[in-house]
Structure formats: C-alpha cells, structure tokens
Short mmCIF file of C-alpha atoms in Angstrom, two decimals:
data_model
loop_
_atom_site.label_atom_id
_atom_site.label_comp_id
_atom_site.label_asym_id
_atom_site.label_seq_id
_atom_site.Cartn_x
_atom_site.Cartn_y
_atom_site.Cartn_z
CA MET A 30 113.09 131.23 111.88
CA GLY A 31 111.88 130.02 108.47
CA ARG A 32 110.51 126.53 108.31
CA GLY A 33 109.48 126.35 104.74
CA LEU A 34 106.61 124.25 103.45
CA GLN A 35 105.43 121.77 106.08
CA TYR A 36 102.14 120.43 104.74
CA HIS A 37 100.38 120.73 101.43
CA ALA A 38 96.89 119.49 100.65
CA CYS A 39 95.88 118.88 97.03
CA VAL A 40 92.26 118.59 95.94
CA TYR A 41 92.01 116.26 92.99
CA SER A 42 90.53 117.52 89.74
CA LYS A 43 87.64 115.70 88.11
CA ASP A 44 89.75 115.54 84.92
CA THR A 45 91.46 112.12 84.73
CA PHE A 46 94.79 113.31 83.30
CA SER A 47 95.05 116.15 85.83
CA ARG A 48 94.35 113.71 88.66
CA LEU A 49 97.00 111.28 87.37
CA SER A 50 99.54 114.14 87.19
CA THR A 51 98.70 115.21 90.73
CA GLU A 52 98.98 111.64 92.04
CA GLN A 53 102.42 111.29 90.38
CA ALA A 54 103.65 114.55 91.94
CA ILE A 55 102.42 113.41 95.37
CA ARG A 56 104.27 110.11 95.06
CA MET A 57 107.48 112.09 94.37
CA MET A 58 107.21 114.12 97.57
CA GLU A 59 108.37 113.22 101.04
CA LYS A 60 105.74 111.05 102.83
CA GLY A 61 103.44 113.00 105.10
CA ILE A 62 104.13 116.47 103.65
CA VAL A 63 101.55 116.35 100.86
CA GLU A 64 98.30 114.46 100.61
CA GLY A 65 95.58 114.33 98.02
CA PHE A 66 91.82 114.68 98.80
CA GLU A 67 88.52 114.44 96.98
CA THR A 68 87.04 117.58 98.59
CA VAL A 69 88.15 120.94 99.89
CA THR A 70 86.51 120.13 103.22
CA ALA A 71 88.61 116.99 103.67
CA ALA A 72 91.80 118.84 102.69
CA GLU A 73 91.08 121.71 105.15
CA GLY A 74 90.35 119.16 107.89
CA TRP A 75 93.68 117.46 107.33
CA LEU A 76 95.59 120.76 107.42
CA ARG A 77 93.80 121.92 110.57
CA ALA A 78 94.82 118.71 112.35
CA PHE A 79 98.36 120.08 112.57
#
C-alpha cells in the first residue's frame, strides 16, 4: 500500500535568496506536510515525532 510523501523537513540555507525560495515553496504545500527548520537536528526531531 503506497502512501506517498507524508512529511518533508527542509533545512534553510544561509543564502537569503535560497531561503526565500524555500519559504515560498513551503507556503504552496499542504499545511503540516512540509516544515522549514534552521538546523538539521531540529528537522530530524520533527520527523522523528511521527
């Protein structure tokens, strides 16, 4: 039974334009499926919570 992508964690780049692009992409996604984080540790923690 394929469920597809359920959760996706993005770690923001230090580059301003890359970060703005990532934030725009996140806003276009269904709420709760994708979140942005400042660190890999924070992103991993969020994914492990599921």
